[in-house]
Coordinates of C-alpha atoms in Angstrom, one line a residue:
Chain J
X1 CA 71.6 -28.4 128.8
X2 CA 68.6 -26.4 130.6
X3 CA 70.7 -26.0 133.8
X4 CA 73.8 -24.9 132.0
X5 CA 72.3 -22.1 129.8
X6 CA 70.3 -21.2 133.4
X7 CA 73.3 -20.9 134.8
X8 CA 74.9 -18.4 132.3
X9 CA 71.3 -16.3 132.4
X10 CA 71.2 -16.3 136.3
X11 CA 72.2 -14.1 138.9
X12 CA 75.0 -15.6 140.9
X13 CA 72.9 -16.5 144.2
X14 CA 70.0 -18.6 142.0
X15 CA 73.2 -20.5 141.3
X16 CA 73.2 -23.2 144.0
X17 CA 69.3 -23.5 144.0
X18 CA 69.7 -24.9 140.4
X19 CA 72.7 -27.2 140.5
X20 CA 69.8 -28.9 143.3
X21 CA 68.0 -29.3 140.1
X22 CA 67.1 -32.2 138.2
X23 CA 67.1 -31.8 134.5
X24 CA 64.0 -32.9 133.6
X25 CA 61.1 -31.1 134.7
X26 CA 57.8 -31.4 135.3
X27 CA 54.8 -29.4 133.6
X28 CA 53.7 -26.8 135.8
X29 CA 50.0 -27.7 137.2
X30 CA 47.5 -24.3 136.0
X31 CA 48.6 -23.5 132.6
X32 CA 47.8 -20.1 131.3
X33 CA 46.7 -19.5 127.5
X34 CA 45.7 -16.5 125.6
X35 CA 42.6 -16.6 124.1
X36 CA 44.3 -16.2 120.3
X37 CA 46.4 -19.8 121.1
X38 CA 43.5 -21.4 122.6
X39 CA 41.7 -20.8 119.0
X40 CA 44.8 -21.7 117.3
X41 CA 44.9 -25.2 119.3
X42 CA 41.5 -25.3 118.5
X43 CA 41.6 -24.9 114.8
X44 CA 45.7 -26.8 114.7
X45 CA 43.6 -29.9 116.0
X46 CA 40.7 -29.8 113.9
X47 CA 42.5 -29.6 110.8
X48 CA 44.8 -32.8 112.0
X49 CA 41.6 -35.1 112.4
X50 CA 39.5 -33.8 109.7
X51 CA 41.1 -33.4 106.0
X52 CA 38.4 -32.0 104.9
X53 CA 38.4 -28.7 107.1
X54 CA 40.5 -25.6 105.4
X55 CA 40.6 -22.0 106.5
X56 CA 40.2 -19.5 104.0
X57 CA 40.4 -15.5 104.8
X58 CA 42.3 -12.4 104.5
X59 CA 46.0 -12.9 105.6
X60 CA 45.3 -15.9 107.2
X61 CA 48.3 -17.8 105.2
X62 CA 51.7 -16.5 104.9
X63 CA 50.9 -13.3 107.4
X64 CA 50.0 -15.9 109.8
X65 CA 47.0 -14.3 110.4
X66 CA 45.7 -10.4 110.9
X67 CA 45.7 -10.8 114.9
X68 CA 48.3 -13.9 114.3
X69 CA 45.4 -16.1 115.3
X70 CA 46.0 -18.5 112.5
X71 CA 50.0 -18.7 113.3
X72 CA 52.0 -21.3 112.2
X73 CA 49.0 -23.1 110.5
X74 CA 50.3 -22.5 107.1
X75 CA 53.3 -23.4 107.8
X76 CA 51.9 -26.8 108.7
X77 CA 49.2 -27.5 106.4
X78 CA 50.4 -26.0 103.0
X79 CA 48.5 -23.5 100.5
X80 CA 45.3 -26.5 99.8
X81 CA 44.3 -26.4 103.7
X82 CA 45.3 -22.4 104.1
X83 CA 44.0 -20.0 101.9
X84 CA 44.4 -16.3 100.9
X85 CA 41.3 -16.2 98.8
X86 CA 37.8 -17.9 99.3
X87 CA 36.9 -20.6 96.5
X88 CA 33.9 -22.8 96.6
X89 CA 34.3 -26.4 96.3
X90 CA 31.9 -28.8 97.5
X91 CA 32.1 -31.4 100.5
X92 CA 34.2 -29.2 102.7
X93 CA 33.9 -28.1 105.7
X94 CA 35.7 -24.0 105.4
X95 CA 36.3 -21.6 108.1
X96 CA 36.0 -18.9 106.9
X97 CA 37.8 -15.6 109.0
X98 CA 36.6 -12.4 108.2
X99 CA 39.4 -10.0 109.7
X100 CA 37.0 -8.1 112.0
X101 CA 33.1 -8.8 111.6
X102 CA 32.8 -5.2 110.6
X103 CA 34.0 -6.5 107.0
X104 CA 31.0 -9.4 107.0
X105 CA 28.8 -6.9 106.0
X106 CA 30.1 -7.2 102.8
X107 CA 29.4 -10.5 102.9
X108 CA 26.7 -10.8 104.9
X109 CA 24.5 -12.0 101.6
X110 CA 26.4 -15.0 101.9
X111 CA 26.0 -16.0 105.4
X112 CA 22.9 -14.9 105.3
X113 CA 20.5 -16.2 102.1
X114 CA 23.8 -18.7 101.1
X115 CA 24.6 -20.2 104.4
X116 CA 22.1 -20.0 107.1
X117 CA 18.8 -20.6 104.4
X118 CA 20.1 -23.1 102.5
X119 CA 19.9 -25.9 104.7
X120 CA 15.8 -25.0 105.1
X121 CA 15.3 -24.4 101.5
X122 CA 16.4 -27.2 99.9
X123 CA 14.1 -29.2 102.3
X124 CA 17.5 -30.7 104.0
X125 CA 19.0 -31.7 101.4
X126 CA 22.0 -29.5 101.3
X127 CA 23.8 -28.8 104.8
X128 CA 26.3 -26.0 105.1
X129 CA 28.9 -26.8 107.6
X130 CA 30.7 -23.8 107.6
X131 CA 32.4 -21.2 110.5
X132 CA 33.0 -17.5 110.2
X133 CA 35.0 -16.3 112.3
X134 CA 36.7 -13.0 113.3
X135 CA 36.9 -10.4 116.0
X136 CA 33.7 -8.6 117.2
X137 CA 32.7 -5.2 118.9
X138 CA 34.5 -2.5 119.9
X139 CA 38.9 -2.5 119.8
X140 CA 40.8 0.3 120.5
X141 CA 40.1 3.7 118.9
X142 CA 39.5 1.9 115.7
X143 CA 35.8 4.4 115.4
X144 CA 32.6 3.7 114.0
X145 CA 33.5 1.4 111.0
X146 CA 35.3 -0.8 113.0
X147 CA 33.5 -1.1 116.4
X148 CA 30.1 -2.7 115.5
X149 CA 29.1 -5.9 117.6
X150 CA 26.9 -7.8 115.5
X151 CA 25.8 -10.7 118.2
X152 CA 22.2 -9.6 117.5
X153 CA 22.4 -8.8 114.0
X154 CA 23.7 -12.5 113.6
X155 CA 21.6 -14.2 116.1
X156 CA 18.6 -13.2 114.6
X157 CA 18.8 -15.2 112.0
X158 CA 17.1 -18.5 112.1
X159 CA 19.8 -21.4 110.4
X160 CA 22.8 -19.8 111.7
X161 CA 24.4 -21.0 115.1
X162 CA 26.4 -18.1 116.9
X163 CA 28.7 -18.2 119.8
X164 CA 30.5 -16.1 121.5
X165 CA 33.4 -17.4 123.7
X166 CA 34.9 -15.2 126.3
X167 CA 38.2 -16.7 127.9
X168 CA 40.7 -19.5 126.3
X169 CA 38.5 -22.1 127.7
X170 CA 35.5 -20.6 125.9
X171 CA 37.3 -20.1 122.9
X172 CA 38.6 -23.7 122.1
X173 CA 35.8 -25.8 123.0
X174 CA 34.1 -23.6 121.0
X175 CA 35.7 -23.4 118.2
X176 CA 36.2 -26.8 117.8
X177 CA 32.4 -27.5 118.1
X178 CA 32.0 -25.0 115.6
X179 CA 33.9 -26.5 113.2
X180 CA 32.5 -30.1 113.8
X181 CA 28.4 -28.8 113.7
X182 CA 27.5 -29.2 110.2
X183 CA 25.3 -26.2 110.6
X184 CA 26.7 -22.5 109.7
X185 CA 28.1 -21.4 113.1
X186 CA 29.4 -17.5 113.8
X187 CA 31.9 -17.1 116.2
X188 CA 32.3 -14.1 117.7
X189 CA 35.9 -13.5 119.6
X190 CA 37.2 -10.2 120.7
X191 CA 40.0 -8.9 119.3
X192 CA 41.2 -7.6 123.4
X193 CA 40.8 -10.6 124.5
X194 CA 43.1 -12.4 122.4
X195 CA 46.4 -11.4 124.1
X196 CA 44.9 -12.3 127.6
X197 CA 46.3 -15.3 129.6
X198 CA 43.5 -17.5 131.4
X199 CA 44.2 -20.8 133.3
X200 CA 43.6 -23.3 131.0
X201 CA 42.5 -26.8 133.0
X202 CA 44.0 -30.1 131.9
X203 CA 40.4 -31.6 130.5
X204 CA 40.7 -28.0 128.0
X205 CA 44.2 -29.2 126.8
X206 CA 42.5 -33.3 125.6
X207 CA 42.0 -32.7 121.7
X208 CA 38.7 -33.8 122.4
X209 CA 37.4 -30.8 124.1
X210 CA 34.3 -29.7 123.1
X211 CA 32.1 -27.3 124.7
X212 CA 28.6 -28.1 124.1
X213 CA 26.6 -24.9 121.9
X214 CA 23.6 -23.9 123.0
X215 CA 25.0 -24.1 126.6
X216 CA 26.1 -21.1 128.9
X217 CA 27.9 -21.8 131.8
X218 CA 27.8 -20.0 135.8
X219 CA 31.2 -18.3 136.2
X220 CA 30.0 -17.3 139.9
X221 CA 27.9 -18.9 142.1
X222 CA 25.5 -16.1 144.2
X223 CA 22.5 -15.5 145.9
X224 CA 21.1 -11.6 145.2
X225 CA 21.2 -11.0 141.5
X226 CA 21.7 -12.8 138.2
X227 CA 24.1 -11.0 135.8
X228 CA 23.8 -12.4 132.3
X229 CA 26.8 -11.5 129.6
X230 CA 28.8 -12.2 126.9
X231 CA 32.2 -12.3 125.4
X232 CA 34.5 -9.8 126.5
X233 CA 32.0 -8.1 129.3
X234 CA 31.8 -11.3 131.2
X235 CA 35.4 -10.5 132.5
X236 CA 33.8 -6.5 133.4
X237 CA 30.4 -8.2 135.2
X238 CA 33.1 -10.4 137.5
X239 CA 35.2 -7.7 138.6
X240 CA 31.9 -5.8 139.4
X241 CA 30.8 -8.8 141.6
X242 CA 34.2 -9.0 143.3
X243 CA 33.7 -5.2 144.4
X244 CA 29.8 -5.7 145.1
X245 CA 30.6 -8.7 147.5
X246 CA 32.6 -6.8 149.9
X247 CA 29.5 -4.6 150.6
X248 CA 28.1 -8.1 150.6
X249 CA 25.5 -8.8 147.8
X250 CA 26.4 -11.9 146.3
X251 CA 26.2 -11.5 142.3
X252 CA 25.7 -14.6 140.0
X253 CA 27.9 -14.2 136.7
X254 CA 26.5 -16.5 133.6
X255 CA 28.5 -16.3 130.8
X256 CA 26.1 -16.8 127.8
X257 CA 29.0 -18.5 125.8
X258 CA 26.2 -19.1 122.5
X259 CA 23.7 -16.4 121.1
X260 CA 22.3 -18.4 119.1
X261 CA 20.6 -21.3 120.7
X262 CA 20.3 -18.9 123.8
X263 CA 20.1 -21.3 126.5
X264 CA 17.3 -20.1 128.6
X265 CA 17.7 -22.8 131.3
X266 CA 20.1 -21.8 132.8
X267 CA 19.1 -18.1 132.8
X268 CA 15.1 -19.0 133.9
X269 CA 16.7 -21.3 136.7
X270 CA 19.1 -18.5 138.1
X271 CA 16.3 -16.1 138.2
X272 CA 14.1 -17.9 139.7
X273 CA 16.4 -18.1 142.6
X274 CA 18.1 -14.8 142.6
X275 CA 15.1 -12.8 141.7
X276 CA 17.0 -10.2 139.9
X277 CA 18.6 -9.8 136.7
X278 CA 20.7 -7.7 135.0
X279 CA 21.9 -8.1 131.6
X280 CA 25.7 -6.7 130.2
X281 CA 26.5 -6.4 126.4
X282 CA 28.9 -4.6 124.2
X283 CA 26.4 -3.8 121.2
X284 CA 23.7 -1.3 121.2
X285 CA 20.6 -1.2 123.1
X286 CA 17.9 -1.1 120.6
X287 CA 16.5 -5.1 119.7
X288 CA 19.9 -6.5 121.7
X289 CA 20.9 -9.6 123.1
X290 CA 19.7 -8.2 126.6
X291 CA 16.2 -7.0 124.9
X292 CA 15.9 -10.6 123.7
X293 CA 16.7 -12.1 127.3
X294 CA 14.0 -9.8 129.0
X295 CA 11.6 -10.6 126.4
X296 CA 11.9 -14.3 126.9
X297 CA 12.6 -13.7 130.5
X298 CA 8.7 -12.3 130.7
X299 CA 7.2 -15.2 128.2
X300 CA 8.8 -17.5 130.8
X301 CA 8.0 -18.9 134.2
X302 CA 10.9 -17.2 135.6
X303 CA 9.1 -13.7 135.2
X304 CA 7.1 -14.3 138.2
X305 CA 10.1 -14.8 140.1
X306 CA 11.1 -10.9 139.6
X307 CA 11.3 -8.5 142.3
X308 CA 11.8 -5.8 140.0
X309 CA 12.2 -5.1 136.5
X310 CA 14.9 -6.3 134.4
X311 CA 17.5 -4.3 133.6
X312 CA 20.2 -3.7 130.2
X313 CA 23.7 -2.1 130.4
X314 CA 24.8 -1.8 126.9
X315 CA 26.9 0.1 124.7
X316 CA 25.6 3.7 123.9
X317 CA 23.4 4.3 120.9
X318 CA 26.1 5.8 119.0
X319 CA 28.3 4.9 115.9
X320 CA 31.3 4.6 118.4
X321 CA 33.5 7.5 118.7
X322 CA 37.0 7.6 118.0
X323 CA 38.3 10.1 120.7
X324 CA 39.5 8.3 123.6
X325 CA 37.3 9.7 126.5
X326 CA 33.9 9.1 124.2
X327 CA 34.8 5.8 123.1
X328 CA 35.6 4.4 127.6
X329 CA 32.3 5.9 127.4
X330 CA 30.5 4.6 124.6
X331 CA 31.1 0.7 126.4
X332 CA 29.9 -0.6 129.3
X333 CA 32.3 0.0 132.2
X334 CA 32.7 -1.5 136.0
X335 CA 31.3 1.0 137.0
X336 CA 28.3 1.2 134.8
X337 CA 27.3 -2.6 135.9
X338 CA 27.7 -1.8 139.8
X339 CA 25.4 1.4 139.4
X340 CA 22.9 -1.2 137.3
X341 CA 22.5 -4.1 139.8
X342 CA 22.4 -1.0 142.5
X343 CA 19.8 0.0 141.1
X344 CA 17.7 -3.2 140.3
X345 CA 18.8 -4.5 143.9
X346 CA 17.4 -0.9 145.0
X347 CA 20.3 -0.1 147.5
Chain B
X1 CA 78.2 40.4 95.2
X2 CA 77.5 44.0 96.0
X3 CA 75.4 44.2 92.9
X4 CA 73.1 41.1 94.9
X5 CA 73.2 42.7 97.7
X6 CA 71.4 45.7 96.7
X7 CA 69.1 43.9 94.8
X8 CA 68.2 42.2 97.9
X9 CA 67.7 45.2 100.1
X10 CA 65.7 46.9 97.1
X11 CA 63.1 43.5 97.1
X12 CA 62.9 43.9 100.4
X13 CA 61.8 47.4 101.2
X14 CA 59.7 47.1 98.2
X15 CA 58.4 44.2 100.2
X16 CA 55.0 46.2 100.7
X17 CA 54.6 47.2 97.3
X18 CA 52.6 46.3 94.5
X19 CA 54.1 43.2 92.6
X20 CA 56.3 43.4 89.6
X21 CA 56.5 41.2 86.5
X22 CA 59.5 38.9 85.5
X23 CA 62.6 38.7 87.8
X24 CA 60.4 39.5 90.8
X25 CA 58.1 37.3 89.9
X26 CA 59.1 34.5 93.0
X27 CA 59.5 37.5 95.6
X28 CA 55.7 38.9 94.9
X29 CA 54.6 35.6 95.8
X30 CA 56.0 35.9 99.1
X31 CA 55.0 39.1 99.7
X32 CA 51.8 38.9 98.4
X33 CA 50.9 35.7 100.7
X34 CA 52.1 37.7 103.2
X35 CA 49.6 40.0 103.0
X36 CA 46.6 37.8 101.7
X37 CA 47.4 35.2 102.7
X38 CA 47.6 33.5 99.3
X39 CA 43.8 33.5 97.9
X40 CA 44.8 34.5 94.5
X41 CA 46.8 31.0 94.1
X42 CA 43.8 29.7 96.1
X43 CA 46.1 27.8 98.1
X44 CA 44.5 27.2 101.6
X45 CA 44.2 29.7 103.9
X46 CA 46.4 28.6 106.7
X47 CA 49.8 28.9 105.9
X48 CA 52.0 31.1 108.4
X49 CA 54.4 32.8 106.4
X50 CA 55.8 35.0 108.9
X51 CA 58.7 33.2 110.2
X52 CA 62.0 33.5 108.7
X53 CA 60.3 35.1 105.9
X54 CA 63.0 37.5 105.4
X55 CA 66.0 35.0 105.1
X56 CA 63.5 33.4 102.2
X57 CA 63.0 36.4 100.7
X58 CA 66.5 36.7 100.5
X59 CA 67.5 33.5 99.1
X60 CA 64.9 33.2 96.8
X61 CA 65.8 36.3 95.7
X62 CA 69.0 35.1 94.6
X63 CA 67.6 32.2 93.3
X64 CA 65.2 33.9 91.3
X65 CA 67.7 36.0 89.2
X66 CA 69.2 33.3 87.3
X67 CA 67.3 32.1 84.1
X68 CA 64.7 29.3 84.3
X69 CA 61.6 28.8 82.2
X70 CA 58.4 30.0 83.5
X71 CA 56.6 26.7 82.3
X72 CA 57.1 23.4 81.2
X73 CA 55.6 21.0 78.4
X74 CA 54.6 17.6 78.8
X75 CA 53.3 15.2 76.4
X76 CA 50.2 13.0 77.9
X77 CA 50.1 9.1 76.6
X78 CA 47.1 8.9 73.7
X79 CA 44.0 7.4 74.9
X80 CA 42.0 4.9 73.2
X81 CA 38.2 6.3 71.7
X82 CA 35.0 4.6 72.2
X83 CA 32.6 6.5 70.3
X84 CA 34.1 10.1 70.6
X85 CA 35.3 12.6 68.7
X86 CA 38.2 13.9 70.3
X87 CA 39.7 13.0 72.9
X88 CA 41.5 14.8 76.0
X89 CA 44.8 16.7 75.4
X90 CA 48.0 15.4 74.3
X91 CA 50.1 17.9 75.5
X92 CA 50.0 19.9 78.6
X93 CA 51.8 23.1 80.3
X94 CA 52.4 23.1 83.8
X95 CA 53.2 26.8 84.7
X96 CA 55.6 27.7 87.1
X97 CA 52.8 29.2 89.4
X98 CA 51.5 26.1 89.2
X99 CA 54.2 24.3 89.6
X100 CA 55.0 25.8 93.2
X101 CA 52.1 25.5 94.0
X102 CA 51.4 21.7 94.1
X103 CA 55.0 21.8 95.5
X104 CA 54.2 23.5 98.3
X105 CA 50.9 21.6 98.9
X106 CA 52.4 18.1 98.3
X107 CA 55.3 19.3 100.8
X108 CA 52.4 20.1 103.4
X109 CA 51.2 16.8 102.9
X110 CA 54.4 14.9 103.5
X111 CA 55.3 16.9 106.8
X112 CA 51.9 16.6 108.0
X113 CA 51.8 12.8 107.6
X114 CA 55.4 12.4 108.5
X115 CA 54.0 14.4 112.4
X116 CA 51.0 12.0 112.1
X117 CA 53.5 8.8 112.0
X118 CA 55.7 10.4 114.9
X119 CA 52.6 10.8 117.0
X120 CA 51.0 7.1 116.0
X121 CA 54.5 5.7 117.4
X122 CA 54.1 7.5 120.4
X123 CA 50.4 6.3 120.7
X124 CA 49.1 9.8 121.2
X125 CA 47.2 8.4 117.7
X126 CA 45.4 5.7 118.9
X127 CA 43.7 2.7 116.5
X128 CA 44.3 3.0 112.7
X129 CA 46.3 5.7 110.7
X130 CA 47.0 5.1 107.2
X131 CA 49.7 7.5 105.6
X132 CA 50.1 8.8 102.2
X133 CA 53.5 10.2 102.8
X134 CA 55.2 8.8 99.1
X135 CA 51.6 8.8 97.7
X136 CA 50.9 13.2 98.1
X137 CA 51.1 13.5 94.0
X138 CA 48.1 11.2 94.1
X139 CA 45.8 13.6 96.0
X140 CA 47.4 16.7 94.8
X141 CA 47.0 15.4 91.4
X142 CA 43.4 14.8 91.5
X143 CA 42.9 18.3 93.1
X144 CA 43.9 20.1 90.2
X145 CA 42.0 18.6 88.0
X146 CA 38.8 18.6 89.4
X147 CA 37.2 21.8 91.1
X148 CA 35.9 22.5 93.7
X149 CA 32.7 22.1 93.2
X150 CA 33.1 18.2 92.2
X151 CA 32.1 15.4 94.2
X152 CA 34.8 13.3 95.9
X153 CA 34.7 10.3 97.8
X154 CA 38.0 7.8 99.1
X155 CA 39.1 4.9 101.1
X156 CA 40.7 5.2 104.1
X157 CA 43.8 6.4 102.9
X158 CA 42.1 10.4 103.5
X159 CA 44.3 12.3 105.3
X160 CA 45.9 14.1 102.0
X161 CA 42.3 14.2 100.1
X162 CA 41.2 16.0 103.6
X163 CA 43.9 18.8 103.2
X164 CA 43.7 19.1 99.5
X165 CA 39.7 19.7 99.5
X166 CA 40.1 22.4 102.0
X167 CA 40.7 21.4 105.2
X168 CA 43.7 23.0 107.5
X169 CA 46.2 21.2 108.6
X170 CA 45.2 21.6 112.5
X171 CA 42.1 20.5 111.9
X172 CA 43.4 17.4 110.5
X173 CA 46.1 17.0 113.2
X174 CA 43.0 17.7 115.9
X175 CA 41.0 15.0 114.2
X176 CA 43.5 12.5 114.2
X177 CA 44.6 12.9 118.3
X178 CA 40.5 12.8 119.0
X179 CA 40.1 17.4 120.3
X180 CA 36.9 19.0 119.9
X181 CA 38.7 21.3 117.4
X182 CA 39.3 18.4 114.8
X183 CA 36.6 18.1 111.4
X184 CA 34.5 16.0 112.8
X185 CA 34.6 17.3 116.3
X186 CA 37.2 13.8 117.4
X187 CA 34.5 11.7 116.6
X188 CA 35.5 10.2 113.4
X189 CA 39.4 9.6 114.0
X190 CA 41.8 8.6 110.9
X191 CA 39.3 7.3 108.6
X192 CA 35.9 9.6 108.7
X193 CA 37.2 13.1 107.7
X194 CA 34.7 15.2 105.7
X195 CA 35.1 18.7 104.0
X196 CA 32.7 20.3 101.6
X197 CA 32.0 18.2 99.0
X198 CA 34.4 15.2 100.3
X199 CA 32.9 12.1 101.6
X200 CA 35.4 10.9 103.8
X201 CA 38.0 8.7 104.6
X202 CA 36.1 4.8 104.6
X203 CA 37.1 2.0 106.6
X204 CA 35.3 -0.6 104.5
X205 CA 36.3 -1.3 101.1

């Protein structure tokens, strides 16, 4: 059947190269996902093993989702599992999408003083096991109500897990561990990401997958300088190191992947060999996730390792801009992470 | 027809002149924007009326000598009273002046927004852009029956509120494709227009 409507489809001289063809055909080897299917895997498979997860949000149901991230769930799991409008019930385990994180502030009372305190007040009694999730930081020319990263705002909050996942990988594992931690977990995604394809290995694909939070993970192996990011910036930071290491400094890339446990290790451990560091964020400068990785950086052992001072590159201190020029300016750029670890590396 | 004719040639020498009452009532208004660019109608101050203004003055001309009423009454629903005396009006007149008026403003509105659609679809408006071409009674409405003076604040449906508490139409077009020139200097974009006493266009509701 393939090979026939192939053959209608196909330029004339493909012709005998698929009458060689078998019909059945194998699965290629490196699959490539977009981030927004690897959450919808993600969240598809956790509602199949555990009835008591639903996903409540705005358009999440019959739209299929604002950034069709929740596609087809409806469709599969009815009006109890997928819901237009947040009710409270007890014993379940909600995600809960916010359409971009820009609208949690109107929530933020919740997550706050209803999710992330509630397991400390009431002495342990009462866990929360709930995950909000939604796009984070700056889109496209959606200005200053719509740009705000809140992976500090969030992570400063003791009882509230948050993660931030970069590429498909990233995004299922974490998601999935989200939903099975019976803490409140943030996750953070990025509404550019979502349409881009990564290679997606075969132990990703297992319904099993979990990625570990509290864990970040070394996209790049190097020798001259540590470059610490998160979410969408990680992809900047590596195209930076591909650039740096044909005038040969070797950069090492770790991609955070969770706020909130940092994991320190792995940062204090990839200083200490490196002996620079440079931190890349989308959010603003002022108490940031990069402030909080130099501050723990200097409480650590790893600050003796330093051959000179720790450096940020971070979004400008401005409510973000709508005009296009301002707002490529307003974010950190290649460009802006190559004149950073210049600088530090002092060449 | 020859009778028209000359009435048409005498409006429009008289073009200059100082307005007369009743059949040239729709000719001085032309004439007079023309010259003042409209402040007595305090309709905003930057309407061009110079192109084609003769072919209008024409037609309207010939328009304007048939018989229709100068105003129109309309009867406004009761309201219910908590504690009041009277309430507001049951009836209403909406003069012809008027009338044109919020015409002419509500028509402003739907051309801009209808430009502001073509130049989303060609991306030259980048992120969000919510119309109100359909809705321009809303914010035309609301305009005449406040003043100026009044405090007004709006989602992030703005664009029409923007024009209708003052701002031109350039401005707004400027704001929306991100120029220096725009209200809030291309920094704000669809959603974060201010004017004089106008709180903008917000994202979050």
């Amino acid at each position: 059947m393939a090979a026939v409507s192939g053959l209608v489809r196909r330029p004339l001289r493909e012709v005998s190269g698929l009458l060689k063809r078998r019909f059945h055909w194998t699965a290629p080897a490196a699959l490539q996902v977009t981030v927004r299917d690897a959450i919808n895997q993600g969240m598809d498979e956790e509602l199949e093993r555990d009835e008591k997860v639903f996903l409540l949000g705005e358009e999440v149901a019959q739209y299929d989702g604002a950034y069709k991230v929740s596609r087809g769930l409806w469709k599969k799991y009815g009006d109890k599992r997928i819901i237009d409008t947040p009710i409270s019930e007890a014993g379940l385990r909600p995600i809960c999408e916010f359409m971009t994180f820009n609208f949690s502030m109107q929530a933020i009372d919740q997550v706050i003083n209803s999710a992330a305190k509630t397991y400390y007040m009431s002495g342990g009694l009462q866990p929360v096991p709930i995950v909000f999730r939604g796009p984070n930081g700056a889109s496209a020319g959606v200005a200053a109500q719509h740009s705000q990263c809140f992976a500090a705002w969030y992570g400063h909050c003791p009882g509230l897990k948050v993660v931030s996942p970069w590429n498909s990988e990233d995004a299922k594992g974490l998601i999935k561990s989200a939903i099975r931690d019976n803490n409140p977990v943030v996750v953070l995604e990025n509404e550019l990401m979502y349409g881009v394809p990564f290679e997606f290995p075969p132990e990703a694909q297992s319904k099993d997958f979990l990625i570990p939070i509290g864990k970040a993970k070394i996209e790049r192996q190097g020798t001259h300088i540590t470059v610490v990011s998160h979410s969408r910036p990680v992809g900047h930071c590596l195209e930076a190191a591909a650039v740096l290491s044909k005038e040969g400094v070797e950069c090492e890339v770790i991609n955070m992947r969770t706020i909130r446990p940092m994991d320190m290790e792995t940062i204090e451990a990839s200083v200490m060999k490196t002996n620079h560091l440079v931190t890349v964020e989308g959010g603003w400068p002022q108490f940031g996730v990069g402030a909080e990785i130099c501050a723990r950086i200097m409480e650590g052992p790893a600050f003796n390792f330093l051959d000179a001072p720790a450096v940020r590159v971070t979004g400008a201190d401005v409510p973000m801009p709508y005009a296009k020029i301002l707002e490529d300016n307003s974010i950190p750029q290649v460009k802006d992470i190559i004149f950073a670890i210049k600088k530090t590396l002092n060449i | 027809m020859r009778k028209m004719l000359a009435a048409v040639s005498r409006v429009l020498s008289g073009a200059s002149q100082k307005p007369r009452h009743g059949l040239a009532t729709l000719p001085s208004l032309v004439s007079i924007s023309r010259l003042k660019q409209s402040s007595h109608l305090g309709l905003p101050k930057c309407w061009d009326y110079s192109h084609s203004l003769k072919t209008r003055q024409a037609s309207r001309v010939l328009v304007a000598s048939r018989n229709f009423a100068n105003d129109a009454t309309f009867e406004i629903k009761k309201c219910d009273l908590h504690r009041l005396e009277e309430g507001p009006p049951v009836t209403t007149v909406l003069t012809r002046e008027d009338g044109l008026k919020y015409y002419r403003m509500m028509q402003t509105v739907r051309r801009m927004e209808l430009k502001a659609d073509q130049l989303y679809k060609q991306k030259i408006i980048r992120g969000f852009c919510h119309l109100c071409d359909g809705q321009e009674a809303c914010c035309v409405g609301l305009e005449a029956g406040i003043n100026p003076t009044d405090h007004l604040i709006t989602a992030y449906r703005a664009h029409g509120f923007t024009f209708t508490r003052g701002l031109s139409v350039r401005e707004i077009l400027a704001e929306l494709t991100g120029r220096k020139g725009g209200c809030a200097k291309g920094k704000g974009g669809s959603m974060h227009m201010y004017a004089k006493n106008f709180y903008g266009g917000n994202g979050i509701v």
